[in-house]
CSV table of C-alpha atoms in Angstrom, one decimal:
chain,number,residue,atom,x,y,z
A,7,MET,CA,0.0,0.0,0.0
A,8,LYS,CA,2.8,2.3,0.9
A,9,ASN,CA,4.7,1.6,-2.4
A,10,ASN,CA,1.5,2.2,-4.4
A,11,ARG,CA,1.0,5.6,-2.6
A,12,PHE,CA,4.7,6.6,-3.3
A,13,GLY,CA,4.3,5.6,-6.9
A,14,SER,CA,1.2,7.7,-7.2
A,15,ILE,CA,2.9,10.8,-5.7
A,16,LEU,CA,5.9,10.3,-8.0
A,17,PHE,CA,3.6,10.1,-11.0
A,18,LEU,CA,1.8,13.4,-10.0
A,19,VAL,CA,5.2,15.1,-9.5
A,20,ILE,CA,6.3,14.1,-13.0
A,21,ILE,CA,3.0,15.4,-14.5
A,22,LEU,CA,3.2,18.7,-12.6
A,23,PHE,CA,6.8,19.2,-13.8
A,24,PHE,CA,6.1,18.7,-17.5
A,25,SER,CA,2.9,20.7,-17.3
A,26,SER,CA,4.8,23.6,-15.8
A,27,LEU,CA,7.1,23.8,-18.9
A,28,PRO,CA,6.2,26.5,-21.3
A,29,SER,CA,4.2,25.5,-24.4
A,30,GLY,CA,6.4,24.8,-27.4
A,31,PHE,CA,9.1,23.4,-25.0
A,32,ALA,CA,10.9,21.6,-27.8
A,33,GLU,CA,10.6,24.4,-30.3
A,34,THR,CA,13.7,26.6,-30.4
A,35,VAL,CA,15.3,29.0,-32.9
A,36,THR,CA,18.6,30.7,-33.2
A,37,VAL,CA,19.4,34.4,-33.8
A,38,ASP,CA,20.2,34.9,-37.5
A,39,SER,CA,21.5,38.5,-37.4
A,40,PRO,CA,24.5,40.3,-35.9
A,41,THR,CA,22.2,41.8,-33.3
A,42,LEU,CA,18.5,41.3,-32.7
A,43,ASN,CA,16.2,43.7,-30.8
A,44,VAL,CA,13.9,42.3,-28.1
A,45,ARG,CA,10.7,44.3,-27.9
A,46,SER,CA,7.9,44.5,-25.3
A,47,GLY,CA,5.3,43.5,-27.8
A,48,PRO,CA,4.8,41.8,-31.2
A,49,GLY,CA,5.5,44.8,-33.6
A,50,LEU,CA,8.1,47.3,-34.7
A,51,THR,CA,6.4,50.1,-32.8
A,52,TYR,CA,6.9,48.5,-29.3
A,53,PRO,CA,9.8,49.7,-27.2
A,54,VAL,CA,13.2,47.8,-27.4
A,55,VAL,CA,13.8,46.2,-24.0
A,56,GLY,CA,17.1,44.5,-24.9
A,57,GLN,CA,19.3,42.9,-27.6
A,58,LEU,CA,20.5,39.4,-28.5
A,59,LEU,CA,23.6,38.4,-30.4
A,60,ASP,CA,24.0,36.2,-33.5
A,61,LYS,CA,23.7,32.4,-33.0
A,62,GLU,CA,22.0,32.8,-29.5
A,63,SER,CA,19.5,30.0,-28.9
A,64,LEU,CA,15.9,31.1,-28.1
A,65,GLN,CA,13.0,29.1,-26.7
A,66,ILE,CA,9.6,30.0,-28.3
A,67,LEU,CA,6.8,30.6,-25.8
A,68,GLU,CA,4.2,31.9,-28.2
A,69,THR,CA,3.8,33.1,-31.8
A,70,GLU,CA,1.8,36.0,-33.2
A,71,GLY,CA,2.0,36.5,-36.9
A,72,ASP,CA,5.7,37.1,-37.8
A,73,TRP,CA,6.7,37.6,-34.2
A,74,LEU,CA,8.0,35.2,-31.5
A,75,LYS,CA,7.5,35.5,-27.8
A,76,ILE,CA,10.6,34.3,-26.0
A,77,GLN,CA,12.1,34.0,-22.5
A,78,PHE,CA,14.4,37.0,-22.0
A,79,GLU,CA,16.5,37.4,-18.9
A,80,GLN,CA,14.0,37.4,-16.0
A,81,SER,CA,11.1,38.4,-18.1
A,82,GLU,CA,9.6,37.8,-21.6
A,83,GLY,CA,9.9,39.7,-24.9
A,84,TRP,CA,9.2,39.5,-28.6
A,85,VAL,CA,11.6,39.1,-31.5
A,86,ALA,CA,11.1,39.3,-35.3
A,87,LYS,CA,10.7,35.8,-36.7
A,88,TRP,CA,12.4,36.7,-40.0
A,89,LEU,CA,15.6,37.4,-38.2
A,90,THR,CA,15.8,33.9,-36.7
A,91,SER,CA,16.4,30.5,-38.1
A,92,SER,CA,15.1,27.1,-37.0
A,93,THR,CA,17.6,24.9,-35.0
A,94,ASP,CA,16.1,22.0,-36.9
A,95,ALA,CA,16.9,23.4,-40.3
A,96,SER,CA,19.1,21.5,-42.6
A,97,GLU,CA,22.8,22.5,-42.8
A,98,GLN,CA,22.5,22.5,-46.6
A,99,PRO,CA,22.8,26.0,-48.2
A,100,LYS,CA,19.6,27.9,-48.6
A,101,GLU,CA,18.4,29.0,-52.0
A,102,ILE,CA,16.9,32.5,-52.5
A,103,VAL,CA,14.9,33.9,-55.4
A,104,SER,CA,15.0,37.6,-56.6
A,105,GLN,CA,11.7,39.4,-56.3
A,106,VAL,CA,12.8,42.3,-58.6
A,107,ASP,CA,14.4,42.8,-62.0
A,108,SER,CA,18.0,44.0,-62.2
A,109,LEU,CA,18.7,43.3,-58.5
A,110,ASN,CA,22.3,44.6,-57.9
A,111,ILE,CA,24.8,42.1,-56.7
A,112,ARG,CA,27.5,44.0,-54.8
A,113,SER,CA,31.1,43.3,-53.8
A,114,SER,CA,30.4,44.0,-50.1
A,115,PRO,CA,27.4,44.6,-47.9
A,116,SER,CA,27.0,48.3,-48.7
A,117,VAL,CA,25.2,50.4,-51.2
A,118,GLN,CA,28.5,52.2,-51.8
A,119,SER,CA,30.3,49.1,-52.9
A,120,ALA,CA,30.8,48.1,-56.6
A,121,VAL,CA,28.1,46.3,-58.5
A,122,VAL,CA,29.5,43.0,-59.7
A,123,GLY,CA,26.4,41.6,-61.4
A,124,LYS,CA,22.6,41.6,-61.5
A,125,MET,CA,19.8,39.1,-60.9
A,126,ARG,CA,16.6,39.0,-62.9
A,127,ALA,CA,13.2,38.6,-61.1
A,128,GLY,CA,12.6,34.9,-60.5
A,129,THR,CA,16.2,33.8,-60.8
A,130,VAL,CA,17.8,31.7,-58.0
A,131,ALA,CA,21.0,32.0,-56.1
A,132,THR,CA,22.6,30.1,-53.2
A,133,ALA,CA,22.7,32.1,-49.9
A,134,THR,CA,26.0,31.6,-48.0
A,135,GLY,CA,25.5,34.0,-45.1
A,136,GLN,CA,24.0,37.2,-43.7
A,137,GLU,CA,25.3,40.4,-42.3
A,138,GLY,CA,22.6,42.7,-41.0
A,139,ASP,CA,20.2,43.5,-43.9
A,140,TRP,CA,22.5,41.9,-46.5
A,141,ILE,CA,22.8,38.3,-47.7
A,142,SER,CA,25.9,36.9,-49.2
A,143,ILE,CA,25.2,34.7,-52.3
A,144,THR,CA,26.8,32.6,-54.9
A,145,TYR,CA,25.2,33.3,-58.3
A,146,ASP,CA,26.4,32.0,-61.7
A,147,GLY,CA,29.8,31.1,-60.3
A,148,ARG,CA,30.5,34.4,-58.6
A,149,ASP,CA,30.2,35.6,-55.0
A,150,GLY,CA,28.5,38.8,-53.9
A,151,TRP,CA,25.9,40.5,-51.7
A,152,VAL,CA,22.3,41.4,-52.2
A,153,PHE,CA,19.8,43.4,-50.0
A,154,ALA,CA,17.6,41.0,-48.1
A,155,GLU,CA,14.4,43.0,-48.7
A,156,TYR,CA,14.5,42.1,-52.4
A,157,VAL,CA,14.8,38.3,-52.1
A,158,SER,CA,12.8,35.4,-50.6
A,159,GLU,CA,14.0,32.1,-49.3
A,160,MET,CA,12.8,29.3,-51.5
A,161,LYS,CA,10.5,26.9,-49.6
A,162,LYS,CA,10.5,23.1,-50.0
A,163,THR,CA,6.7,23.0,-49.5
A,164,SER,CA,4.1,24.1,-51.9
A,165,PHE,CA,0.8,25.9,-51.7
A,166,LYS,CA,-1.7,25.8,-48.8
A,167,GLN,CA,-5.4,26.1,-49.1
A,168,SER,CA,-6.5,29.3,-47.5
A,169,ASP,CA,-9.3,27.7,-45.5
A,170,SER,CA,-7.4,24.7,-44.1
A,171,GLU,CA,-4.1,23.5,-42.8
A,172,GLU,CA,-3.8,20.8,-45.5
A,173,THR,CA,-0.3,21.1,-47.2
A,174,VAL,CA,0.2,19.6,-50.6
A,175,GLU,CA,3.7,18.2,-51.1
A,176,GLN,CA,6.3,20.0,-53.2
A,177,THR,CA,5.1,21.4,-56.5
A,178,THR,CA,7.6,22.0,-59.2
A,179,VAL,CA,7.5,22.1,-63.0
A,180,ALA,CA,9.2,18.7,-62.9
A,181,LYS,CA,6.1,17.3,-61.1
A,182,GLU,CA,3.6,18.9,-63.4
A,183,VAL,CA,4.3,16.5,-66.2
A,184,THR,CA,4.1,12.8,-65.5
A,185,ASP,CA,7.4,11.1,-66.5
A,186,PRO,CA,8.7,14.0,-68.6
A,187,ASP,CA,10.6,13.0,-71.8
A,188,LYS,CA,11.9,16.3,-73.0
A,189,PHE,CA,13.2,19.6,-71.6
A,190,THR,CA,13.1,22.6,-74.0
A,191,VAL,CA,15.2,25.7,-73.2
A,192,ALA,CA,13.1,28.9,-72.9
A,193,VAL,CA,15.8,31.5,-72.1
A,194,GLU,CA,18.6,32.8,-74.4
A,195,THR,CA,21.4,30.9,-72.6
A,196,LEU,CA,21.2,28.4,-69.8
A,197,ASN,CA,24.0,27.0,-67.6
A,198,VAL,CA,24.2,23.2,-67.3
A,199,ARG,CA,25.7,22.1,-64.0
A,200,LYS,CA,27.4,18.9,-62.8
A,201,LYS,CA,25.1,18.5,-59.8
A,202,ALA,CA,21.6,19.8,-58.9
A,203,THR,CA,22.8,22.9,-57.1
A,204,GLN,CA,23.7,26.4,-58.0
A,205,GLN,CA,27.1,25.9,-56.3
A,206,SER,CA,28.1,23.0,-58.6
A,207,ASN,CA,30.6,23.5,-61.5
A,208,LYS,CA,29.2,24.6,-64.8
A,209,VAL,CA,29.5,21.8,-67.5
A,210,THR,CA,28.4,23.9,-70.5
A,211,GLN,CA,25.7,26.3,-71.8
A,212,ILE,CA,22.7,25.5,-73.9
A,213,ALA,CA,20.6,27.9,-76.0
A,214,LYS,CA,16.9,28.8,-76.4
A,215,GLY,CA,14.8,26.3,-78.3
A,216,GLU,CA,17.1,23.4,-77.9
A,217,SER,CA,15.5,20.2,-76.6
A,218,PHE,CA,17.1,17.4,-74.5
A,219,THR,CA,16.0,14.0,-73.2
A,220,VAL,CA,15.1,14.0,-69.5
A,221,ILE,CA,16.9,11.4,-67.4
A,222,ALA,CA,15.7,12.4,-63.9
A,223,THR,CA,14.2,15.2,-61.8
A,224,ASP,CA,15.2,16.4,-58.3
A,225,GLY,CA,12.9,19.1,-56.9
A,226,ASN,CA,13.3,22.1,-59.2
A,227,TRP,CA,16.2,20.5,-61.1
A,228,VAL,CA,16.2,18.4,-64.2
A,229,GLN,CA,18.9,16.0,-65.3
A,230,ILE,CA,19.3,16.0,-69.1
A,231,GLN,CA,21.3,14.0,-71.7
A,232,LEU,CA,23.7,16.3,-73.5
A,233,ASP,CA,25.2,13.7,-75.8
A,234,LYS,CA,25.9,10.0,-75.8
A,235,LYS,CA,28.2,10.2,-72.8
A,236,LYS,CA,27.6,13.5,-71.0
A,237,THR,CA,24.7,14.5,-68.7
A,238,GLY,CA,24.0,17.6,-66.6
A,239,TRP,CA,21.5,19.4,-64.4
A,240,VAL,CA,19.4,22.5,-65.3
A,241,TYR,CA,17.0,24.6,-63.4
A,242,SER,CA,13.4,23.8,-64.5
A,243,PHE,CA,12.3,27.4,-64.2
A,244,HIS,CA,14.1,28.2,-67.4
A,245,GLY,CA,12.5,25.7,-69.7
A,246,HIS,CA,9.4,23.6,-70.5
A,247,LEU,CA,8.9,19.9,-69.8
A,248,SER,CA,6.8,17.8,-72.1
A,249,SER,CA,5.7,14.1,-72.2
A,250,LYS,CA,4.7,11.8,-75.0
A,251,GLN,CA,2.0,10.3,-72.7
A,252,PRO,CA,-1.6,11.3,-73.1
A,253,THR,CA,-2.6,14.3,-70.9
A,254,SER,CA,-5.8,14.9,-68.9
A,255,ASP,CA,-8.5,17.4,-69.7
A,256,THR,CA,-6.7,20.0,-67.5
A,257,ALA,CA,-3.4,19.7,-69.4
A,258,VAL,CA,-1.7,22.9,-70.3
A,259,ALA,CA,-0.9,23.9,-73.8
A,260,GLU,CA,2.8,23.6,-74.4
A,261,ASP,CA,3.3,27.1,-75.7
A,262,GLN,CA,1.8,28.9,-72.7
A,263,GLY,CA,4.9,29.0,-70.5
A,264,ILE,CA,5.1,29.2,-66.7
A,265,VAL,CA,4.9,31.8,-63.9
A,266,THR,CA,7.4,32.1,-61.0
A,267,ILE,CA,6.1,33.4,-57.8
A,268,LEU,CA,8.1,36.4,-56.4
A,269,THR,CA,6.7,36.9,-52.9
A,270,ASP,CA,5.9,34.5,-50.0
A,271,GLY,CA,2.2,34.3,-49.2
A,272,THR,CA,1.1,35.3,-52.7
A,273,ASN,CA,-2.7,35.0,-53.2
A,274,LEU,CA,-4.1,32.7,-55.8
A,275,ARG,CA,-7.7,33.6,-56.5
A,276,ASP,CA,-10.9,32.0,-57.8
A,277,GLN,CA,-11.4,34.7,-60.5
A,278,PRO,CA,-9.2,37.3,-62.1
A,279,SER,CA,-10.0,40.1,-59.6
A,280,THR,CA,-8.6,41.3,-56.3
A,281,SER,CA,-12.1,41.1,-54.9
A,282,SER,CA,-12.4,37.4,-55.7
A,283,PRO,CA,-11.9,34.9,-52.9
A,284,VAL,CA,-8.4,33.6,-52.1
A,285,VAL,CA,-8.3,29.8,-52.7
A,286,PHE,CA,-4.6,29.2,-52.1
A,287,ARG,CA,-1.4,30.9,-50.9
A,288,VAL,CA,1.9,30.1,-52.4
A,289,ASN,CA,5.6,31.0,-51.8
A,290,ALA,CA,8.4,32.7,-53.6
A,291,GLY,CA,10.3,30.5,-56.1
A,292,GLU,CA,7.4,28.2,-56.8
A,293,ASN,CA,6.3,27.9,-60.5
A,294,TYR,CA,3.1,26.9,-62.2
A,295,PRO,CA,2.1,26.3,-65.9
A,296,ILE,CA,0.1,29.0,-67.5
A,297,VAL,CA,-3.4,28.0,-68.8
A,298,SER,CA,-4.4,31.4,-70.2
A,299,LYS,CA,-4.0,35.1,-69.9
A,300,GLN,CA,-6.9,37.4,-68.9
A,301,ASP,CA,-6.1,41.1,-68.8
A,302,ASP,CA,-3.6,41.5,-65.9
A,303,TRP,CA,-4.1,38.0,-64.6
A,304,TYR,CA,-2.7,34.6,-65.4
A,305,GLU,CA,-4.8,31.5,-65.1
A,306,ILE,CA,-2.5,28.7,-63.8
A,307,SER,CA,-2.6,25.0,-63.3
A,308,LEU,CA,-2.2,23.5,-59.8
A,309,PRO,CA,-0.9,20.1,-58.9
A,310,ASN,CA,-4.3,19.0,-57.7
A,311,GLY,CA,-5.7,19.4,-61.2
A,312,LYS,CA,-7.5,22.7,-60.4
A,313,GLN,CA,-6.9,26.2,-61.8
A,314,ALA,CA,-6.5,29.5,-60.1
A,315,PHE,CA,-5.6,33.1,-61.0
A,316,VAL,CA,-2.6,35.1,-60.1
A,317,ALA,CA,-1.9,38.8,-60.7
A,318,GLU,CA,0.9,39.4,-63.3
A,319,TRP,CA,2.5,42.1,-61.1
A,320,VAL,CA,3.5,39.5,-58.5
A,321,VAL,CA,5.1,37.0,-60.8
A,322,THR,CA,7.7,36.7,-63.5
A,323,THR,CA,7.2,34.5,-66.5
A,324,ASN,CA,8.9,32.3,-69.1
A,325,ASP,CA,6.4,32.9,-71.9
A,326,PHE,CA,7.0,30.5,-74.8
A,327,SER,CA,4.3,32.0,-77.1
A,328,ASN,CA,5.0,34.4,-79.9
A,329,THR,CA,2.0,36.6,-79.1
A,330,ASP,CA,2.3,40.3,-78.4
A,331,SER,CA,-0.1,40.0,-75.4
A,332,ASN,CA,2.4,41.7,-73.1
A,333,GLU,CA,2.9,44.7,-75.3
A,334,SER,CA,0.9,47.6,-73.9
A,335,THR,CA,-0.6,50.4,-76.0
A,336,GLU,CA,0.0,53.9,-74.6
A,337,THR,CA,-3.0,56.2,-74.1
A,338,ALA,CA,-2.5,59.7,-75.4
A,339,ARG,CA,-1.6,62.3,-72.7
A,340,VAL,CA,-4.4,64.9,-72.3
A,341,LYS,CA,-3.2,68.2,-70.8
A,342,GLY,CA,-5.2,69.5,-67.8
A,343,THR,CA,-6.0,65.9,-66.8
A,344,LEU,CA,-4.1,62.8,-65.8
A,345,LYS,CA,-5.4,60.8,-68.7
A,346,GLY,CA,-2.7,58.6,-70.2
A,347,LEU,CA,-0.7,58.4,-67.0
A,348,THR,CA,-0.1,55.4,-64.7
A,349,ILE,CA,0.4,56.3,-61.0
A,350,VAL,CA,1.3,53.8,-58.3
A,351,VAL,CA,0.1,54.8,-54.8
A,352,ASP,CA,1.9,53.1,-51.9
A,353,PRO,CA,0.1,53.1,-48.5
A,354,GLY,CA,3.1,52.7,-46.1
A,355,HIS,CA,3.5,49.8,-43.7
A,356,GLY,CA,0.8,47.2,-43.3
A,357,GLY,CA,0.4,43.7,-41.7
A,358,HIS,CA,3.0,43.1,-38.9
A,359,ASP,CA,4.5,46.5,-39.7
A,360,ARG,CA,2.3,48.9,-37.8
A,361,GLY,CA,4.4,52.0,-38.6
A,362,THR,CA,4.3,54.5,-35.8
A,363,THR,CA,1.7,54.8,-33.1
A,364,GLY,CA,0.4,58.2,-32.3
A,365,ALA,CA,0.3,60.1,-29.0
A,366,ARG,CA,-3.4,59.5,-28.9
A,367,GLY,CA,-3.2,55.8,-30.1
A,368,SER,CA,-3.6,56.2,-33.9
A,369,ILE,CA,-1.9,53.5,-36.0
A,370,GLU,CA,0.0,54.7,-39.0
A,371,LYS,CA,-0.6,51.6,-41.2
A,372,ASP,CA,-4.4,52.2,-40.9
A,373,LEU,CA,-4.2,55.9,-41.8
A,374,THR,CA,-1.9,55.4,-44.8
A,375,LEU,CA,-4.4,53.0,-46.3
A,376,VAL,CA,-7.5,55.1,-46.0
A,377,THR,CA,-5.5,58.2,-47.3
A,378,ALA,CA,-4.1,56.2,-50.3
A,379,GLU,CA,-7.6,55.0,-51.2
A,380,LEU,CA,-9.0,58.5,-51.1
A,381,LEU,CA,-6.1,59.8,-53.3
A,382,ALA,CA,-6.5,56.9,-55.7
A,383,THR,CA,-10.2,57.9,-56.2
A,384,LYS,CA,-9.2,61.5,-57.1
A,385,LEU,CA,-6.5,60.4,-59.5
A,386,GLN,CA,-8.8,57.9,-61.2
A,387,ASN,CA,-11.5,60.6,-61.6
A,388,ALA,CA,-8.9,62.7,-63.4
A,389,GLY,CA,-8.3,59.9,-65.9
A,390,ALA,CA,-5.2,58.2,-64.4
A,391,GLU,CA,-4.7,54.5,-64.2
A,392,VAL,CA,-4.0,53.9,-60.5
A,393,ILE,CA,-2.3,50.9,-58.9
A,394,LEU,CA,-2.3,50.5,-55.1
A,395,THR,CA,0.7,48.5,-53.7
A,396,ARG,CA,-1.7,47.1,-51.1
A,397,ASN,CA,-5.5,47.4,-50.7
A,398,SER,CA,-5.8,45.6,-47.3
A,399,ASP,CA,-3.9,45.2,-44.0
A,400,THR,CA,-1.1,43.2,-45.5
A,401,TYR,CA,2.7,43.5,-45.4
A,402,VAL,CA,4.3,44.2,-48.7
A,403,LEU,CA,8.1,44.0,-49.0
A,404,LEU,CA,9.8,47.3,-49.8
A,405,GLY,CA,11.4,45.7,-52.9
A,406,ALA,CA,8.0,44.5,-54.1
A,407,ARG,CA,6.6,48.0,-53.8
A,408,ALA,CA,9.3,49.4,-56.1
A,409,SER,CA,8.9,46.4,-58.4
A,410,ILE,CA,5.2,47.1,-58.8
A,411,ALA,CA,6.0,50.6,-60.1
A,412,GLN,CA,8.7,49.3,-62.4
A,413,TYR,CA,6.5,46.5,-63.8
A,414,HIS,CA,3.7,48.9,-64.7
A,415,ASN,CA,6.1,51.5,-66.1
A,416,ALA,CA,4.5,54.0,-63.7
A,417,ASP,CA,4.8,57.7,-64.6
A,418,ALA,CA,4.9,58.5,-60.9
A,419,PHE,CA,5.2,56.6,-57.6
A,420,VAL,CA,3.7,58.2,-54.4
A,421,SER,CA,4.3,56.6,-51.0
A,422,ILE,CA,2.0,57.8,-48.2
A,423,HIS,CA,3.3,58.0,-44.6
A,424,TYR,CA,2.7,59.8,-41.3
A,425,ASP,CA,5.7,60.9,-39.2
A,426,ALA,CA,6.9,60.6,-35.6
A,427,HIS,CA,9.7,62.0,-33.5
A,428,VAL,CA,11.0,61.6,-29.9
A,429,ASP,CA,10.4,65.3,-29.5
A,430,PRO,CA,6.6,65.7,-29.3
A,431,SER,CA,6.8,69.4,-30.3
A,432,ILE,CA,8.1,68.6,-33.8
A,433,ALA,CA,5.3,69.2,-36.4
A,434,GLY,CA,4.7,69.6,-40.1
A,435,PHE,CA,4.6,67.8,-43.4
A,436,THR,CA,7.5,66.9,-45.6
A,437,SER,CA,8.0,65.6,-49.2
A,438,TYR,CA,11.1,63.4,-49.7
A,439,TYR,CA,13.1,62.5,-52.8
A,440,THR,CA,16.2,60.3,-53.0
A,441,ARG,CA,17.5,60.8,-56.5
A,442,SER,CA,17.9,64.2,-58.2
A,443,GLU,CA,15.5,63.3,-60.9
A,444,GLN,CA,12.8,62.8,-58.3
A,445,GLN,CA,13.2,66.3,-56.8
A,446,PRO,CA,10.9,68.2,-59.2
A,447,LEU,CA,8.0,65.8,-58.4
A,448,ALA,CA,8.6,66.2,-54.7
A,449,GLU,CA,8.7,70.0,-55.0
A,450,ALA,CA,5.4,70.1,-57.0
A,451,ILE,CA,3.6,67.8,-54.6
A,452,ASN,CA,4.9,69.8,-51.6
A,453,LYS,CA,3.7,73.0,-53.2
A,454,GLY,CA,0.3,71.4,-53.8
A,455,LEU,CA,0.1,70.4,-50.1
A,456,ALA,CA,1.2,73.8,-48.8
A,457,SER,CA,-1.7,75.5,-50.7
A,458,ASN,CA,-4.3,73.1,-49.2
A,459,ILE,CA,-3.3,72.2,-45.6
A,460,SER,CA,-2.5,74.4,-42.7
A,461,LEU,CA,0.4,72.4,-41.2
A,462,ARG,CA,3.9,73.7,-41.0
A,463,ASP,CA,5.7,73.3,-44.4
A,464,ARG,CA,9.0,71.5,-43.9
A,465,GLY,CA,9.7,71.6,-47.6
A,466,ALA,CA,10.9,69.0,-50.2
A,467,GLN,CA,14.0,67.3,-48.7
A,468,PHE,CA,16.4,64.5,-49.5
A,469,GLY,CA,15.8,61.2,-47.7
A,470,ASP,CA,17.4,57.8,-48.2
A,471,PHE,CA,14.3,55.6,-48.6
A,472,HIS,CA,14.4,52.0,-50.0
A,473,VAL,CA,11.2,52.5,-52.1
A,474,LEU,CA,12.8,55.5,-53.8
A,475,ARG,CA,16.4,54.5,-53.9
A,476,GLU,CA,15.7,51.2,-55.6
A,477,ASN,CA,12.9,52.5,-57.8
A,478,TYR,CA,13.7,53.3,-61.4
A,479,ARG,CA,10.5,55.3,-61.7
A,480,ILE,CA,10.0,59.0,-60.6
A,481,GLY,CA,8.8,58.8,-57.0
A,482,VAL,CA,8.1,60.8,-53.8
A,483,LEU,CA,7.6,59.8,-50.2
A,484,VAL,CA,5.2,62.1,-48.4
A,485,GLU,CA,5.0,62.4,-44.6
A,486,LEU,CA,1.6,64.0,-43.8
A,487,GLY,CA,2.3,65.4,-40.3
A,488,TYR,CA,3.5,64.0,-36.9
A,489,LEU,CA,1.5,61.5,-35.0
A,490,SER,CA,3.8,62.0,-32.1
A,491,ASN,CA,2.5,65.6,-31.7
A,492,TYR,CA,-0.7,65.3,-29.7
A,493,ASN,CA,-2.4,68.4,-31.2
A,494,GLU,CA,-1.3,67.6,-34.7
A,495,GLU,CA,-2.4,64.0,-34.4
A,496,ARG,CA,-5.9,65.3,-33.6
A,497,GLN,CA,-6.0,67.3,-36.8
A,498,ILE,CA,-4.4,64.9,-39.3
A,499,THR,CA,-6.6,61.9,-38.3
A,500,THR,CA,-9.8,63.7,-39.5
A,501,ASP,CA,-11.7,63.1,-42.7
A,502,ARG,CA,-11.4,66.8,-43.5
A,503,PHE,CA,-7.6,66.7,-43.3
A,504,ARG,CA,-7.4,63.7,-45.6
A,505,GLU,CA,-9.7,65.3,-48.1
A,506,GLN,CA,-7.5,68.5,-48.2
A,507,ALA,CA,-4.2,66.5,-48.2
A,508,THR,CA,-5.1,64.2,-51.0
A,509,TYR,CA,-6.4,67.1,-53.1
A,510,GLY,CA,-3.1,68.8,-52.5
A,511,ILE,CA,-1.2,65.8,-53.8
A,512,TYR,CA,-3.5,65.5,-56.8
A,513,GLN,CA,-2.9,69.2,-57.6
A,514,GLY,CA,0.8,68.7,-57.3
A,515,LEU,CA,0.8,65.8,-59.7
A,516,LEU,CA,-1.4,67.7,-62.1
A,517,ASP,CA,1.0,70.7,-62.0
A,518,TYR,CA,4.1,68.4,-62.4
A,519,PHE,CA,2.8,66.7,-65.5
A,520,ASN,CA,1.4,69.9,-67.1
């Protein structure tokens, strides 16, 4: 009886011990940045309560979006998930995909260093390390550095249904065709490598239109027969796989090409419209055969036999057709209106990036969105084609925002923000430019604002902003007052102010183009 009682007590002690451990006990990550800020809450606007160093091991207590709650010293804190790496991750090098065209590869992690090469949107490189906001890569046999905002890590998994946790196993072009027989090159020149990795030695180069017998597939890589004795591996993104076997009713015509996803969490929709329901979400680097093209949307084929639509401004394509469907016809410019112009309006922040929080509790990401939507309406009424970089509370990478402007050959790019300062007495609006050719637009918009709103005019100033620096279109970043100033926040969060401010920006654009 005594032994049974002792055994029961021991059993209860064991249960209490394990139940007292924090949830996610076995789940740990390591810091993947030279320094990592620990914040009091899950967002960039929460105060920094400490710092961690590279390679430190962290135990996850809780997750909220892209933020991890961790044990920190004698308390708890939050860190950005994207600056950590899983301790269970494979030691094999990661592959990253460029989200923008003409991404500069630099000799060292600095914008002042020499450009040693460029990456096209959708091309893949091997990541070899990271230093702050820069990633060291090996690309086409050379080493260099790229800015982390403009690339995404390629995932091994495929798309997820938006309304369930069901994950479909890896989807690649190699898997879209059952037992592929032929690989046809779709780019001007394509490197053939000894092994299925970007770090492997280059065997030779092959040219557009050449076809080769497929020996095997390995994820996104295809092994081809070069001649009677020689074989090599090529990346499946840059060609088309075909089979002699009969195809199903959902088979894709061979001349339609493929799309490559540029951003993690890209929405696939039921119909070609941003208002259509999201049926899947997919990650950067994944690629899908094109079924058809409808205006600014691609209908694509999924591995489960279904079709979905993806917006053309969030993908890059290998289009094998000879059609001129991608050639746009320019609308004649009409003086006194904005007809014939394409303007990209960028509501700053979004998703996990709240922006600044005002003295009275206003959240910048919410204000920028409603302001941008009001501005878009005015510009559309004046005849402009307007593209919003986001139309909901979602996070869009800085590189993707610039890429949207470049993809649409925008005549102007306007990024909307609200400011903050540690000194609560600072007030006023500012129009920023980064490159000299952007200055006239910044001055015109600043003049339009000054004639319509009563805030202090801080003028058109130089500012080193990613969305302007890496944007080849004419752009401006507007800070519409300080949320950190209690009285100014009360004024700039009203409908009346937004109406006046957006009219001022519209007037500035009109004056600039006239």
